[in-house]
Coordinates of C-alpha atoms and ligand atoms in Angstrom, one line a residue:
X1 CA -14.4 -21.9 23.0
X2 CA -11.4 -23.8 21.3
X3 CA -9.2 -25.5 23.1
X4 CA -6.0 -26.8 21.0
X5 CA -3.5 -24.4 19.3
X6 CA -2.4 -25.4 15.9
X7 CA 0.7 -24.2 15.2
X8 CA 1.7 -25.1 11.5
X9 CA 4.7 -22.3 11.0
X10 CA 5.7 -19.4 13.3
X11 CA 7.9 -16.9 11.4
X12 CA 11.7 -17.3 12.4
X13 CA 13.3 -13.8 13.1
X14 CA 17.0 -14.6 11.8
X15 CA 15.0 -16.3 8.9
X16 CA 12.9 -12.9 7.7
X17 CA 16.2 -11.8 6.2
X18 CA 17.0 -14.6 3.9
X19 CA 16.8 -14.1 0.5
X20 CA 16.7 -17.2 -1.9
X21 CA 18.1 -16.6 -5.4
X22 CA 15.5 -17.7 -7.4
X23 CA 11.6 -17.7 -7.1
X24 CA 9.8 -20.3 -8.4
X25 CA 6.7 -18.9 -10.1
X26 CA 3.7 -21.2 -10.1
X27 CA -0.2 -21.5 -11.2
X28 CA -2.9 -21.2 -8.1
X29 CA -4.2 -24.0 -7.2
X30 CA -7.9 -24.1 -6.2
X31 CA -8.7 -26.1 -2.3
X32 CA -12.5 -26.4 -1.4
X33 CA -13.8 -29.0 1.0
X34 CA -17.2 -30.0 1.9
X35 CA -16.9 -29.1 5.6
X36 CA -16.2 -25.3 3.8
X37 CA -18.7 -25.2 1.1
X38 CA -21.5 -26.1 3.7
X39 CA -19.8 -23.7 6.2
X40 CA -19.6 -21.1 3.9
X41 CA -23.5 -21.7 2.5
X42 CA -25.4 -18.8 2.9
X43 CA -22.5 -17.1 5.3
X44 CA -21.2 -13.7 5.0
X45 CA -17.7 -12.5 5.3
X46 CA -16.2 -9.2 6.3
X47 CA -12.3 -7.6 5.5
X48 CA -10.9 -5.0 7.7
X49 CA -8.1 -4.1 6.0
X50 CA -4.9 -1.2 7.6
X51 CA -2.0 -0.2 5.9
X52 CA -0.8 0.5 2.4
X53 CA -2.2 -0.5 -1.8
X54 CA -0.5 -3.6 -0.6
X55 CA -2.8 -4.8 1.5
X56 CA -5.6 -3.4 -0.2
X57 CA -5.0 -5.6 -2.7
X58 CA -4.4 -8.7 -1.0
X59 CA -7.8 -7.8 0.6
X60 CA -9.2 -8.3 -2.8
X61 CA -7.3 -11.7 -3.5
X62 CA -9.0 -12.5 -0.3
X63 CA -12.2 -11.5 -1.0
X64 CA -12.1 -13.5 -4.6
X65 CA -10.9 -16.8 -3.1
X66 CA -13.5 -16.4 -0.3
X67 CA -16.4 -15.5 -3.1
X68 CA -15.1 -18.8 -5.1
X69 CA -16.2 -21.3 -2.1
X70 CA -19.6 -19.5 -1.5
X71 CA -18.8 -16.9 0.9
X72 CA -21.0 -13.5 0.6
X73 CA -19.7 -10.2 1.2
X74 CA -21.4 -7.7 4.3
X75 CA -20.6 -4.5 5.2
X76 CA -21.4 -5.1 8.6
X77 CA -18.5 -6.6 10.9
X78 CA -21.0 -7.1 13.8
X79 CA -23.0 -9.6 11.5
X80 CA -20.2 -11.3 9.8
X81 CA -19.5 -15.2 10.2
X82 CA -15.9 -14.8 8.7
X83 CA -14.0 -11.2 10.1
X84 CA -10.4 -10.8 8.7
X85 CA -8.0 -8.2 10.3
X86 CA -5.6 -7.9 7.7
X87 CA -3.0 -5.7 9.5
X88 CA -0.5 -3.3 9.4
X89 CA 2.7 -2.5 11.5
X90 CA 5.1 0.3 9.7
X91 CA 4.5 2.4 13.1
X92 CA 3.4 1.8 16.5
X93 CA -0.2 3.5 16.0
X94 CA -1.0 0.8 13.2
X95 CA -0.3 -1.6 15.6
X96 CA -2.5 -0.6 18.4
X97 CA -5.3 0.2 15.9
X98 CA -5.6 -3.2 15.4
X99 CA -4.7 -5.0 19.0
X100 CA -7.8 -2.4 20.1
X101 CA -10.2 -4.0 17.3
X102 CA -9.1 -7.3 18.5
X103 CA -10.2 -6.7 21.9
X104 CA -13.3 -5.2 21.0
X105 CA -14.6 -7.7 19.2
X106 CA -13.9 -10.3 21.8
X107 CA -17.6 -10.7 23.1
X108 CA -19.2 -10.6 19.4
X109 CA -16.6 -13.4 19.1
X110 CA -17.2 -15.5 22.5
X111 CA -21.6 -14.8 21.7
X112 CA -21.5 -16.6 18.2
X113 CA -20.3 -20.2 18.2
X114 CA -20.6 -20.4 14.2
X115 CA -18.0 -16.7 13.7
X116 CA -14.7 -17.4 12.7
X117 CA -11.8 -14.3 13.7
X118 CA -8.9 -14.3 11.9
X119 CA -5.9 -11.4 11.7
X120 CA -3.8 -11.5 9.0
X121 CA -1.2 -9.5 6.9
X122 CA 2.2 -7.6 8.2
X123 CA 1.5 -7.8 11.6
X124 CA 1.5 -11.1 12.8
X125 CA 4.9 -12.2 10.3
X126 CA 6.0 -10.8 13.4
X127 CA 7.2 -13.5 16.1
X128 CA 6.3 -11.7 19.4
X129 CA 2.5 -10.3 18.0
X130 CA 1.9 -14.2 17.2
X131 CA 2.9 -15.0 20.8
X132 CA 0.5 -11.9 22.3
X133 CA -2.4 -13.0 20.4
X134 CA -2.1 -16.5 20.5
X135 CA -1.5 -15.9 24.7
X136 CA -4.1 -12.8 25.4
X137 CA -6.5 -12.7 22.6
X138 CA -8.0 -16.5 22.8
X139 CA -11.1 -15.4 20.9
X140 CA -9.0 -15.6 17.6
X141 CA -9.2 -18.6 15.6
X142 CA -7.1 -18.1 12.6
X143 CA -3.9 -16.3 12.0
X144 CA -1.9 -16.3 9.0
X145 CA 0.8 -14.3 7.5
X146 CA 1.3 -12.5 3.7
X147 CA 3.2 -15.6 2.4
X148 CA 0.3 -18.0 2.4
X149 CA -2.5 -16.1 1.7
X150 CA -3.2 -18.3 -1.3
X151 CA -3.8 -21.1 1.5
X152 CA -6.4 -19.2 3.4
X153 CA -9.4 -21.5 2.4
X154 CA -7.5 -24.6 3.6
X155 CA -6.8 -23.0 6.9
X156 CA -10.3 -22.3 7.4
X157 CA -10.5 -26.1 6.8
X158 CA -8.1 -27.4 9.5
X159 CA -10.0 -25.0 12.1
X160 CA -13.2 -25.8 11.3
X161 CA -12.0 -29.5 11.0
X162 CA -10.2 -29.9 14.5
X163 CA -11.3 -27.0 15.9
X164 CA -8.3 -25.1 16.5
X165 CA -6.7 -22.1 16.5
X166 CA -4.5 -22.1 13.9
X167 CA -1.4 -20.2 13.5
X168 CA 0.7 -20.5 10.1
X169 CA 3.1 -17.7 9.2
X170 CA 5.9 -18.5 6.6
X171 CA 9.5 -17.3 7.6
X172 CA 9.6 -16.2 3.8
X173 CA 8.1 -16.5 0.6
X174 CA 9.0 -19.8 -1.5
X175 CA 7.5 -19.0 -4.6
X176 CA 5.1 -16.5 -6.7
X177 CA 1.7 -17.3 -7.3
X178 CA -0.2 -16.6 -10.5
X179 CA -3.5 -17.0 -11.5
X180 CA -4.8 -16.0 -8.3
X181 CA -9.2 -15.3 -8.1
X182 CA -9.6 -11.6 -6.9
X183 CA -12.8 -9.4 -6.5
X184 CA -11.9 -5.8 -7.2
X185 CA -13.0 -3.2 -5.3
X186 CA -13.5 -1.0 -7.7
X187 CA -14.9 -1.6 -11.4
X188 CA -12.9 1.8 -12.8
X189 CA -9.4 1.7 -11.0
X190 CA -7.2 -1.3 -10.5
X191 CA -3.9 -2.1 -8.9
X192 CA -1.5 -4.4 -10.4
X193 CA 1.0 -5.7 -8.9
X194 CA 4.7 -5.7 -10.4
X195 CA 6.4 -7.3 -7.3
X196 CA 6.4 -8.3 -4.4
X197 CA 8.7 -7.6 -1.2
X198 CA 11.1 -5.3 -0.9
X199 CA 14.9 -6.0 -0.4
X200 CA 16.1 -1.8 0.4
X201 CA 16.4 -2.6 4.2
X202 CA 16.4 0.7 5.1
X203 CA 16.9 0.9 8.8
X204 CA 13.7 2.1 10.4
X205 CA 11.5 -0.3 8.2
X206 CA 9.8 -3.5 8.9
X207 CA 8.8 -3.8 5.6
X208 CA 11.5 -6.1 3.9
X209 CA 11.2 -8.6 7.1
X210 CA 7.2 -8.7 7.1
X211 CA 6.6 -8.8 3.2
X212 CA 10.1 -10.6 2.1
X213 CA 12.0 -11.2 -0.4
X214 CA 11.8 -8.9 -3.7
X215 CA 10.3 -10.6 -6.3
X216 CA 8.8 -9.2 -9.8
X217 CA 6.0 -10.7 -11.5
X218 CA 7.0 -12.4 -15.5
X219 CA 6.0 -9.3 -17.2
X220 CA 3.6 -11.6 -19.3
X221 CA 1.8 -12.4 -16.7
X222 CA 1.7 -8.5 -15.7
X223 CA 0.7 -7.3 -19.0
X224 CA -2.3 -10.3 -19.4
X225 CA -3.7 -8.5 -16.4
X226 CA -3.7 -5.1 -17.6
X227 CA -5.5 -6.3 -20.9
X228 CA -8.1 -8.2 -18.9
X229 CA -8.5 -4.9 -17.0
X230 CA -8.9 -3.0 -20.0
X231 CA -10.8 -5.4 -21.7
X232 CA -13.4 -4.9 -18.4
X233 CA -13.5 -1.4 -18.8
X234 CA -11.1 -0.2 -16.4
X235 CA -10.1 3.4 -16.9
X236 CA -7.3 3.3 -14.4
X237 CA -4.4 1.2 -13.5
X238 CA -1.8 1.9 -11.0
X239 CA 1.4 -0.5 -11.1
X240 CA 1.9 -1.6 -7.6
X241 CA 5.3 -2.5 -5.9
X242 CA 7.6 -1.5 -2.6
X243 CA 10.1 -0.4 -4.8
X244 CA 8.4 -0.4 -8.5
X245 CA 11.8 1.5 -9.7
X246 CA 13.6 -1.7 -9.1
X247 CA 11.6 -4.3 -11.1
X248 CA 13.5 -6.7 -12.7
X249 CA 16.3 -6.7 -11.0
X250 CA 15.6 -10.6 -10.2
X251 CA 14.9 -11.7 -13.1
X252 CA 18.1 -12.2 -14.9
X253 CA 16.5 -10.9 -18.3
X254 CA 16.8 -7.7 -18.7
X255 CA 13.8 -6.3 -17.7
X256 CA 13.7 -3.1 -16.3
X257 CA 10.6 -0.7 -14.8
X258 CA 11.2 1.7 -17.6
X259 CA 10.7 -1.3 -20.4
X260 CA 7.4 -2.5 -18.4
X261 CA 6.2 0.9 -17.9
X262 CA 6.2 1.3 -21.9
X263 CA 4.8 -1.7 -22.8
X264 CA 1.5 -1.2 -19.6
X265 CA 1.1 2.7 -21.6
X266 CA 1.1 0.7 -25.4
X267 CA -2.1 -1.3 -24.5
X268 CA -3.9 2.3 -24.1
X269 CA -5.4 2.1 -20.9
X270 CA -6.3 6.0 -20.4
X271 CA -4.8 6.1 -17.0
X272 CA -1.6 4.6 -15.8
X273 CA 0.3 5.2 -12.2
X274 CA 2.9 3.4 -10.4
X275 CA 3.8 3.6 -6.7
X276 CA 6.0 3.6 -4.4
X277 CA 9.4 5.2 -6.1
X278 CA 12.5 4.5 -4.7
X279 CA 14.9 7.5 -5.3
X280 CA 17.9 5.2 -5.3
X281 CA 16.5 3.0 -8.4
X282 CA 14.9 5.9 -10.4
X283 CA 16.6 6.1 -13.9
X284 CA 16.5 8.9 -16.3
X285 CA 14.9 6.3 -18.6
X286 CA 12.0 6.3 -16.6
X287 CA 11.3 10.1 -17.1
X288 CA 12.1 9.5 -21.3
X289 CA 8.6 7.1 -21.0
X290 CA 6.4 9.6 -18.7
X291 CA 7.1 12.0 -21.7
X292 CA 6.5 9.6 -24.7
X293 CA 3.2 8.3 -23.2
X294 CA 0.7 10.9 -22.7
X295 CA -1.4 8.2 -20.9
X296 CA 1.2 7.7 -18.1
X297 CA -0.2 10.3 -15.5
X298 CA 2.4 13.1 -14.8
X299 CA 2.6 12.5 -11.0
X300 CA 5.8 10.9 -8.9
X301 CA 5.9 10.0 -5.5
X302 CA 9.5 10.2 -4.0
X303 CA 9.7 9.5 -1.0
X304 CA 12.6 11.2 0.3
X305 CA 12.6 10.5 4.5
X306 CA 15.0 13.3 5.2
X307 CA 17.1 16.1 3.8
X308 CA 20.2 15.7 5.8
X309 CA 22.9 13.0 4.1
X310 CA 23.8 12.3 7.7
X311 CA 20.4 10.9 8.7
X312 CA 19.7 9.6 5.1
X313 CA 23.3 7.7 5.9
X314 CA 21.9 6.1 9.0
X315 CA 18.6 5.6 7.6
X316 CA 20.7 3.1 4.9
X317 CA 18.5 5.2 2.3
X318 CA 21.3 5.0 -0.3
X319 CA 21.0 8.5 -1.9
X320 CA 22.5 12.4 -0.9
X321 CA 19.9 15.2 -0.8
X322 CA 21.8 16.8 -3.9
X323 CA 21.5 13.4 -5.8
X324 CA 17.8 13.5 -4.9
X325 CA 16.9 17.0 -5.9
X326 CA 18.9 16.5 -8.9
X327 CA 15.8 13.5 -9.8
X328 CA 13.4 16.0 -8.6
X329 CA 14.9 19.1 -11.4
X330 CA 15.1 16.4 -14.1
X331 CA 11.4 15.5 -13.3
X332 CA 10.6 19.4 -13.6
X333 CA 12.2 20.1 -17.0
X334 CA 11.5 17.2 -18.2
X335 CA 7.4 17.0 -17.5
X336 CA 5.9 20.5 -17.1
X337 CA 2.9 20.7 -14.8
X338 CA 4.1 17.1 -13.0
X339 CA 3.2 17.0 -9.3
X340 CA 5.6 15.7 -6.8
X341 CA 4.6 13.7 -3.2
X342 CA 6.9 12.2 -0.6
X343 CA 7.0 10.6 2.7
X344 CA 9.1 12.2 5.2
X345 CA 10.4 10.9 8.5
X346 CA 11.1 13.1 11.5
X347 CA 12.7 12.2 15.0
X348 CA 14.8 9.8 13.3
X349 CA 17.9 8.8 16.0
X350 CA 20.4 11.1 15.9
X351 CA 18.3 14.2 13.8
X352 CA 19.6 17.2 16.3
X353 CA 17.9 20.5 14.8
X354 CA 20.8 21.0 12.3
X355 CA 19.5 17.9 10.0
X356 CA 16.3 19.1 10.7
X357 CA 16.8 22.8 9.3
X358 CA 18.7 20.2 6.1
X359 CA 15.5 18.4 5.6
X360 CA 13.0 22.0 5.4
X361 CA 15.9 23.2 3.2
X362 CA 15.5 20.1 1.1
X363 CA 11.2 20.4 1.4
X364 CA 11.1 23.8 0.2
X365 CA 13.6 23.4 -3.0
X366 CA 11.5 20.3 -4.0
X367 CA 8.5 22.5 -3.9
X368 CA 6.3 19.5 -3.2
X369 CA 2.5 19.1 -4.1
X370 CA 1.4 16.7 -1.7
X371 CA 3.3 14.8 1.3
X372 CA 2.8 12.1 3.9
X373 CA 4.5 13.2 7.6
X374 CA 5.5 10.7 10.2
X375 CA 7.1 10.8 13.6
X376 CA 9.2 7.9 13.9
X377 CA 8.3 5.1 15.2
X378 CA 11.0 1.9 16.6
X379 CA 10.2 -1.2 14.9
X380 CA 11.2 -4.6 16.7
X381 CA 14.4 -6.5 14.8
X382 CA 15.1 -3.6 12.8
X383 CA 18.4 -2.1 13.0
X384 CA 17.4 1.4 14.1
X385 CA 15.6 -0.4 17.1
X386 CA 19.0 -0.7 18.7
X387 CA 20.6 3.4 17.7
X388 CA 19.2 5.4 20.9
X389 CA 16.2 6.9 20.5
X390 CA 17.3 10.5 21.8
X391 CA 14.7 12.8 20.1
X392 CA 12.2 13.7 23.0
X393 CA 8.4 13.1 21.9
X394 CA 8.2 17.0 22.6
X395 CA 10.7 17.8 20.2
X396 CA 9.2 15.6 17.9
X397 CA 5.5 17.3 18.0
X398 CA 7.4 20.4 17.7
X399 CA 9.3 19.5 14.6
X400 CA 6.3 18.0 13.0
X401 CA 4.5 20.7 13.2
X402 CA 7.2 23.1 11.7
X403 CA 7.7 20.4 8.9
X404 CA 3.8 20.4 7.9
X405 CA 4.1 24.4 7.8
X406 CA 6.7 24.4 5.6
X407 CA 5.2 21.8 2.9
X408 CA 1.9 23.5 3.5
X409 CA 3.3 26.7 1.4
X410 CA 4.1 24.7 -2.0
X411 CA 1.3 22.4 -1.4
X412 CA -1.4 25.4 -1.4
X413 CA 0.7 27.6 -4.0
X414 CA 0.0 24.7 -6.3
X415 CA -3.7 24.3 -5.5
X416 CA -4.4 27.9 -5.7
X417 CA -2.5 27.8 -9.0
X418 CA -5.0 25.2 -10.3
X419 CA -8.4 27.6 -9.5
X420 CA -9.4 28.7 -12.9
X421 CA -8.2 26.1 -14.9
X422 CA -9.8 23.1 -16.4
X423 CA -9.0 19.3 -15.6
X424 CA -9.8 16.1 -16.7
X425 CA -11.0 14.6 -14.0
X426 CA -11.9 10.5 -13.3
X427 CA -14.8 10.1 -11.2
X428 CA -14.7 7.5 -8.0
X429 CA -17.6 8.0 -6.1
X430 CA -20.0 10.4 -4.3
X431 CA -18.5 12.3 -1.9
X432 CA -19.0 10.9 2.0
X433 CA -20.8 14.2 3.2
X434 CA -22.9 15.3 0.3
X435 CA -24.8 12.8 -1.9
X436 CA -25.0 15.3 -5.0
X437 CA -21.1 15.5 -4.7
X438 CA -19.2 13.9 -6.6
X439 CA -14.9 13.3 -5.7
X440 CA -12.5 12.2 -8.0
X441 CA -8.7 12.9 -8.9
X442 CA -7.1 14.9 -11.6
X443 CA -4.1 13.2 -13.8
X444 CA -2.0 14.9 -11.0
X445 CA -3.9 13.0 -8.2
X446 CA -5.3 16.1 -6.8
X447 CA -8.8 15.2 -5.3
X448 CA -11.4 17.0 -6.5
X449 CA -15.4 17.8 -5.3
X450 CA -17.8 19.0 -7.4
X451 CA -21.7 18.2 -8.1
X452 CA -23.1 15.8 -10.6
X453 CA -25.0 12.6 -11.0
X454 CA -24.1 9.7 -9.6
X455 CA -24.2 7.6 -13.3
X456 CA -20.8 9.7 -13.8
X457 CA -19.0 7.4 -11.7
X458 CA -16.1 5.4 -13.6
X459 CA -15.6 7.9 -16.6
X460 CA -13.5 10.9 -16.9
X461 CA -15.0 14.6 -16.8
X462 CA -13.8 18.1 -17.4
X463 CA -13.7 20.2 -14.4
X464 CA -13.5 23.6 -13.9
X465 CA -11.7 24.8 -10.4
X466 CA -13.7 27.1 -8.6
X467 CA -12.0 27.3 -5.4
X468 CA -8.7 25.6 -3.5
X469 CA -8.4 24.0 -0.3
X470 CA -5.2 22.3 1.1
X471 CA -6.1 19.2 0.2
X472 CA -8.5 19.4 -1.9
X473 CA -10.3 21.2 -4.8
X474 CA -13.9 22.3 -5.4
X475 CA -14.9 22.6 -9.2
X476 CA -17.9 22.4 -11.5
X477 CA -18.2 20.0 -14.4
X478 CA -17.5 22.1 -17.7
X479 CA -17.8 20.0 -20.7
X480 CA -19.9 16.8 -20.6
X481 CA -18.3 13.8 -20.9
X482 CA -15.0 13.0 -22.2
X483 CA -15.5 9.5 -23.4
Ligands
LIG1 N1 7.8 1.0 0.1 C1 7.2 2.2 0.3 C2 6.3 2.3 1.5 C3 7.0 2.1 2.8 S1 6.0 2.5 4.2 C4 8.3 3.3 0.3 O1 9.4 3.0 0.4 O2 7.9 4.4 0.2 C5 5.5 4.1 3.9 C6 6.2 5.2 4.6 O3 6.1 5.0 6.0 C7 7.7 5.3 4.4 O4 8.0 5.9 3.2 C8 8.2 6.0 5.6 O5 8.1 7.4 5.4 C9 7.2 5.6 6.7 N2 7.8 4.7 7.6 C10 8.2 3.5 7.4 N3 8.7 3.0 8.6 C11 8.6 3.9 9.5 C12 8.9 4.0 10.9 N4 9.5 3.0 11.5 N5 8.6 5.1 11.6 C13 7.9 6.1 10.9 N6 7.6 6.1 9.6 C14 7.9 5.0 8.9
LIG2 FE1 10.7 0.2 3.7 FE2 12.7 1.3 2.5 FE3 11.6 -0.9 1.4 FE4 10.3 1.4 1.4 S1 12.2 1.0 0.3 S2 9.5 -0.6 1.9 S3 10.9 2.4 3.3 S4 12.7 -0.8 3.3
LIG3 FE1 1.9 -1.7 6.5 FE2 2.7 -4.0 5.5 FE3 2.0 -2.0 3.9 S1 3.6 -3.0 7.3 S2 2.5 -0.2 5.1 S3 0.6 -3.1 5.3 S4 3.6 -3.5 3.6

């Protein structure tokens, strides 16, 4: 068992909020050592990874700059000699997801001398989840937070070293890394990240104090990735950011998502995406591309949290309901047959059943296609942690429920709308019941099921719908292969 703690850097609550003015952006530096090549010889590491694309993707930096020093990747966690946790904490439930996985991996931990635990990602840039692990969870060697993730092979030096439990967690973010070694999950769909961070602050959110400081890639940079991608094969790319709508807004250039957008669709990649939008920061100019570019898939998530201006107000969201389903007509007229998602919040402090009858108003003129629901959930340090929480957790079931009703009546009108009708459709992978089944998603991100071969995966096939579900479509593959 180790003894010492090594704490290099514990993030500093009144520092999350800092922003610096300028980010530094600079090359990645490789770090091997001979105590981690010949640890990592013939080992095998495993990723757990919660949360959003975000993670995801840092999951594959991870994995590349793991792969680079010798480390092989398993499947299974319970044979693993490297385990990451890389963790999320926008609600409560993500949270105890992971402080349960900790604890049951304790005696895998404490029966192998030669594992290594380590939890990363959002939720240990948190002060008091450093101070419950280091305290209660003694199994874990390793913790580190989303600013340093380029240092993780150095930290597994200094534990293996001095055999230590390490704990460094950045405060904030000092500079941008390029250049970084990845190994892509996929070999047919990619994200690319545009930036970093997010600097909205909206009021129930942890995510500006756990991911920092906004910060966009140099679009060079950006672009060089999506032609590597292409160049691979890739049929897929989906621009990744907090806030994509607001890229650029640091760089003093004038660079704006609108301008990137274009020049990602001009290098012809069949399918391009971006998530999340920010109703706040989405410009007009944004819908003229989606319509020049057939390649730029027609499909938006908007997140719009809540339909009442007085809980949008408090939520520091920045935007009226009318301003918002104003975006949502222009997107309508504008694109014909473009599916709409959002995120929606309810229980929000202070929502009485008035602002909750403003938010179904609000759900049913948007006429979604697909939407994410959440109860609310306080998040230590964040300003909404201090409004009283006066929505009882009955209420909130209750008005869950009635939400999900009311988006399930545009969500199936739209899939039973689609039975019939042909799509093109880009196969991921065979379906997790059926072998013979394939799933993929349309341009509109609909998900799809229908048989064929499993050499089909990566390319993009016609499919006729046969039959709707809520969340998902069954079809039959009409026309070959659309290469
Ligand atoms: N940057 C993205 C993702 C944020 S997290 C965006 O702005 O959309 C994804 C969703 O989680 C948010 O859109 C919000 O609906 C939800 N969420 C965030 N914090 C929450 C909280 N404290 N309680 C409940 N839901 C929350
Ligand atoms: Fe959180 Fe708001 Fe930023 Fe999205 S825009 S990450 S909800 S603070
Ligand atoms: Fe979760 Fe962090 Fe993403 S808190 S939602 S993993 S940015």
């Amino acid at each position: 068992m180790k003894k010492a703690v090594n704490i290099i850097s514990k993030p500093q609550t009144n520092e999350l909020r800092k922003r610096l003015l300028k980010m530094e952006v600079k090359d990645f530096t490789c770090f091997s050592s001979p105590l981690v090549l010949s640890f990592a010889q013939n080992k095998t590491y495993h990723i757990r990874t919660y949360g959003c694309q975000a993670n995801m993707r840092d999951e594959e930096i991870m994995a590349g700059l793991l792969e680079n020093v010798g480390f092989k990747k398993t499947d299974d966690i319970l044979t693993a000699n490297l385990i990451i946790l890389n963790t999320c904490c926008v609600r409560e439930n993500a949270e105890n997801k992971v402080i349960g996985e900790i604890g049951s991996l304790k005696n895998y931990r404490l029966n192998n001398e030669d594992v290594l635990l380590a939890v990363c990602g959002c939720m240990v840039q948190q002060e008091h989840m450093i101070d419950l692990i280091v305290k209660k969870y003694r199994h874990v060697d390793l913790i580190f937070g989303t600013h340093n993730l380029d240092n993780l092979i150095e930290l597994i030096d200094i534990s293996l070293r001095d055999n230590s439990r390490v704990v460094d967690v950045k405060s904030r973010p000092i500079e941008i890394i390029e250049k970084l070694p990845s190994l892509r999950n996929l070999k047919h769909k990619a994200f690319v990240n545009i930036s970093y961070g997010c600097d909205k602050f909206c009021t129930y959110c942890i995510v500006p104090y756990t991911r920092g400081q906004e910060r966009s890639r140099p679009k060079e940079e950006i672009l060089s990735e999506c032609q590597e991608l292409i160049n691979n094969g890739y049929q897929e790319i989906t621009l990744l950011g907090q806030n994509v709508n607001s890229y650029g807004k640091d760089l003093k250039n004038n660079a704006t998502f609108s301008m990137l957008l274009e020049e990602v669709a001009k290098l012809k990649i069949p399918r391009l995406r971006f998530l999340t939008s920010h109703p706040f920061d989405f410009s007009s100019d944004i819908i003229e591309v989606m319509k020049t570019y057939p390649n730029i898939m027609k499909y938006v998530h908007l997140p719009v949290q809540s339909g009442s201006d007085e809980i949008l107000k408090l939520m520091g969201r920045k935007y009226t309901s009318k301003q918002y389903l104003q975006i949502i007509k222009d997107l309508r007229k504008n694109l014909p047959g473009v599916h709409i998602s959002t995120d929606l919040i309810v229980g929000f402090p202070g929502e009485g059943e008035e602002q909750f009858l403003e938010t179904l108003e609000v759900v049913k003129e948007a006429a979604y296609e697909s939407a994410f629901t959440f109860i609310y959930s306080s998040r230590v340090g964040t300003p909404a942690a201090k409004l009283i929480d006066n929505v009882s957790r009955e209420v909130k079931g209750e008005r869950f429920q009635r939400l999900v009703d009311t988006l399930e009546v545009s969500i199936k009108k739209a899939a039973d709308q689609m039975v019939g009708k042909t799509y093109p459709v880009l196969v991921d992978g065979i379906s997790k019941k059926k072998k013979e089944i394939l799933s993929g998603y349309t341009e509109t991100n609909k998900l799809v099921h229908f048989p064929g071969d499993e050499s089909l995966i990566g390319q993009i096939v016609y499919v006729e719908i046969l039959k709707s579900h809520l969340h998902s479509l069954r079809g039959k593959i009409v026309d070959g292969v659309n290469k």
